[in-house]
CSV table of C-alpha atoms in Angstrom, one decimal:
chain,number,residue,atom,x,y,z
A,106,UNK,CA,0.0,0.0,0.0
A,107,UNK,CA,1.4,3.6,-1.0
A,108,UNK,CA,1.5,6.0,1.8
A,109,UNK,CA,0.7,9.5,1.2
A,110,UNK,CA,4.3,10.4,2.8
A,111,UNK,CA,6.3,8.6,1.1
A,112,UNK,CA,5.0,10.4,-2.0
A,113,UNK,CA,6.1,13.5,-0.6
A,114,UNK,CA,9.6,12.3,0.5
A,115,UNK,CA,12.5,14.8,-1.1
A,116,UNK,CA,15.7,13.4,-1.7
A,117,UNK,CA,19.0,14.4,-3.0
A,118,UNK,CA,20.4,11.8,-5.3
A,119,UNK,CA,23.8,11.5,-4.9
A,120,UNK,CA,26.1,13.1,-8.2
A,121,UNK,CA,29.0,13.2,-9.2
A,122,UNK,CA,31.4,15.6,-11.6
A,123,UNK,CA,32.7,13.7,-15.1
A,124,UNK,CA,33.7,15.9,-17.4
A,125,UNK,CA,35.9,19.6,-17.7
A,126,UNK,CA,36.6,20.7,-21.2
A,127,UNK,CA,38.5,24.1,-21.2
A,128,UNK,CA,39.3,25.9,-24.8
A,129,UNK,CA,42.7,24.8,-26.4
A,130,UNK,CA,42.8,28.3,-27.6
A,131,UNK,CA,42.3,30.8,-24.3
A,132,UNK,CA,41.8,27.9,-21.6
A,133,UNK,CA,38.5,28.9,-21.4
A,134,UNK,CA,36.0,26.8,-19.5
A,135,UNK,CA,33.9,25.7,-22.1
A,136,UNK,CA,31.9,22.5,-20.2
A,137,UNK,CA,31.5,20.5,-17.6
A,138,UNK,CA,29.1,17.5,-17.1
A,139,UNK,CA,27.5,16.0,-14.3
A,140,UNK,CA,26.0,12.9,-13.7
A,141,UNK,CA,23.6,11.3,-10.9
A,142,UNK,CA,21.0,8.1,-11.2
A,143,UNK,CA,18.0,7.7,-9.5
A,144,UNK,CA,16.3,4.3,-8.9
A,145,UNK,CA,14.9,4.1,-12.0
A,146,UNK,CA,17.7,6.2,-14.5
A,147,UNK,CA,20.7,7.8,-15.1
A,148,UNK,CA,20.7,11.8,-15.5
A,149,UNK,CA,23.4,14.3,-16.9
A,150,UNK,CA,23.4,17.9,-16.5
A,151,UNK,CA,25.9,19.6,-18.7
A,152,UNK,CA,27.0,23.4,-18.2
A,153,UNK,CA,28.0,24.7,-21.8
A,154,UNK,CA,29.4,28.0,-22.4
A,155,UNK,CA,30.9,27.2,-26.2
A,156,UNK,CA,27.8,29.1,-27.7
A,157,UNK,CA,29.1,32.4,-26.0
A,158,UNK,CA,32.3,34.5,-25.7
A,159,UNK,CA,34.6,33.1,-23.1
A,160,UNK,CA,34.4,37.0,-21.5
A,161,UNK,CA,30.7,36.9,-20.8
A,162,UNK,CA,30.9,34.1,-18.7
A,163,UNK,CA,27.4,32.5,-19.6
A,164,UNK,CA,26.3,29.0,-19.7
A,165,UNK,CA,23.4,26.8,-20.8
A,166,UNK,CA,22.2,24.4,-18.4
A,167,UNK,CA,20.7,21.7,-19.9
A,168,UNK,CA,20.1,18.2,-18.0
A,169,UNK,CA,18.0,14.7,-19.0
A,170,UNK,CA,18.5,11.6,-19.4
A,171,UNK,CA,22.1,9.9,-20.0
A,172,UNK,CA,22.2,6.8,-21.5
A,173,UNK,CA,26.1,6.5,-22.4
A,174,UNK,CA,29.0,8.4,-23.7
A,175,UNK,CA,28.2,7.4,-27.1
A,176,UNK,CA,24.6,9.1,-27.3
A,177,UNK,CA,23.6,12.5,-27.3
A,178,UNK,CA,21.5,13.6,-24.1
A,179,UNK,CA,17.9,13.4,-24.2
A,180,UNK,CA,16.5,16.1,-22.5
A,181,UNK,CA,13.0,15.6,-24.0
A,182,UNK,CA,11.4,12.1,-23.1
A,183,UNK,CA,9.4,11.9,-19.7
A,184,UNK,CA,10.8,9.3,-17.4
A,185,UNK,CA,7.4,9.0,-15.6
A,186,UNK,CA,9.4,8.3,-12.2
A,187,UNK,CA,7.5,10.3,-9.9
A,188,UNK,CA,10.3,12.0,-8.6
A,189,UNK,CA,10.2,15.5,-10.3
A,190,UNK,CA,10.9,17.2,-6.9
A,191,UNK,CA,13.6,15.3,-6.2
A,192,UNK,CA,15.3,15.4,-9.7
A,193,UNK,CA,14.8,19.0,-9.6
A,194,UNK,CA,16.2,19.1,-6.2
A,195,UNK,CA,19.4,17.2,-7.2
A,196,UNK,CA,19.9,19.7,-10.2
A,197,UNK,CA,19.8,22.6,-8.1
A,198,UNK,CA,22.2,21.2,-5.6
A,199,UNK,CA,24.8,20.4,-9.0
A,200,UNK,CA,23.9,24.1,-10.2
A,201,UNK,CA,25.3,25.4,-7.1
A,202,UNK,CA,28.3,23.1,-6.4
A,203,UNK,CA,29.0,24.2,-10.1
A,204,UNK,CA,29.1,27.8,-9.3
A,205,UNK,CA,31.1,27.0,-6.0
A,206,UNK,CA,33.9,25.3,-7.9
A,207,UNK,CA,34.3,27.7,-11.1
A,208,UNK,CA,32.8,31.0,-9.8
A,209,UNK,CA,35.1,32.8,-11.1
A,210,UNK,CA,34.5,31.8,-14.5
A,211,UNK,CA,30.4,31.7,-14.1
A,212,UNK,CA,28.6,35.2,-14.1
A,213,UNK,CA,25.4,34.0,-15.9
A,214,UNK,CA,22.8,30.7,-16.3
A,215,UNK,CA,20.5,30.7,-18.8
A,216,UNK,CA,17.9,27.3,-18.3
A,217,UNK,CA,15.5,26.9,-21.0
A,218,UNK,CA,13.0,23.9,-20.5
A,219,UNK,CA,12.1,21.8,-24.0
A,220,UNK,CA,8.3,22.4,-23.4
A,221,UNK,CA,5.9,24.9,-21.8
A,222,UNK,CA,5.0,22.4,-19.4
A,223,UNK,CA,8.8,21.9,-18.3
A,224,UNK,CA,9.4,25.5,-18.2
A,225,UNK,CA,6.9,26.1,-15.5
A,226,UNK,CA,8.2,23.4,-13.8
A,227,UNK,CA,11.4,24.8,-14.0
A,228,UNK,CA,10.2,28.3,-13.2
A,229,UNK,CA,8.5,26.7,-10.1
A,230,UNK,CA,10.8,24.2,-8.3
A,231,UNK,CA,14.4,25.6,-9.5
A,232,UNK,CA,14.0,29.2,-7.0
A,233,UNK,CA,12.5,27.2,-4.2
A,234,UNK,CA,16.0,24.9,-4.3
A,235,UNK,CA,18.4,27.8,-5.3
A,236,UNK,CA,20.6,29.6,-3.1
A,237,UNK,CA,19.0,33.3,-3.7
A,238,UNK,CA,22.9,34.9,-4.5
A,239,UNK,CA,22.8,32.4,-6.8
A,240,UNK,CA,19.4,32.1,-8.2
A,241,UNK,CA,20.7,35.8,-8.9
A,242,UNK,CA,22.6,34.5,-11.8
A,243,UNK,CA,19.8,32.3,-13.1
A,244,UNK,CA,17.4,33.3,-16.1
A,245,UNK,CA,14.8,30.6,-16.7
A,246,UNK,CA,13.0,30.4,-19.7
């Protein structure tokens, strides 16, 4: 029998940093990936800056599902886990150990969800897990 608390239990999955690319040219940070798995799937949440000018510090946040180093990350199919609060929880907590670590090369994060739907989730969830002085660096779209 399913328990209305344990519906409403919040975890932090546990995560883990994989990946730093830096620019061959400047040295640069360009990315740096993130992975953690839930009971049911494996996530990745990438930071990207390589669609900006190293000087602006800006990055793209984007995060889904991780299959293996060989595929590209989906970010659009719905895992129907149940667990939105708590993936969304995890993400914030990478977000700001990402900041932590390269703050001096972060001054902006742009997160655009794939859908509408995800976007309000997003808009929702992400500033009631965000530190506010960094949440102060955080557009959501």
């Amino acid at each position: 029998m399913i328990k209305l608390k344990d519906l409403l239990v919040e975890e932090i999955f546990p995560s883990k940093q994989y990946d730093i690319e830096y620019d061959e040219m400047d040295g640069s940070l360009l990315s740096v990936d993130y992975t953690f798995t839930t009971p049911d799937n494996q996530y990745k949440v990438t930071f990207y800056s390589g669609d900006y000018n190293a000087e602006d510090k800006t990055f793209d946040v984007s995060f889904g599902l991780y299959k293996d180093q060989g595929y590209k990350l989906d970010t659009f199919q719905l895992t129907g886990e149940g667990k939105v609060y708590s993936i969304v929880q995890t993400i914030s907590k990478i977000i700001e150990e990402f900041v932590q670590e390269f703050g001096d090369d972060v001054e902006k994060l742009n997160i655009e969800g794939t859908s509408e739907e995800r976007s309000r989730i997003y808009k929702a969830l992400i500033p009631k897990y965000l530190d506010p002085a960094i949440l102060q660096i955080v557009t959501i779209k």
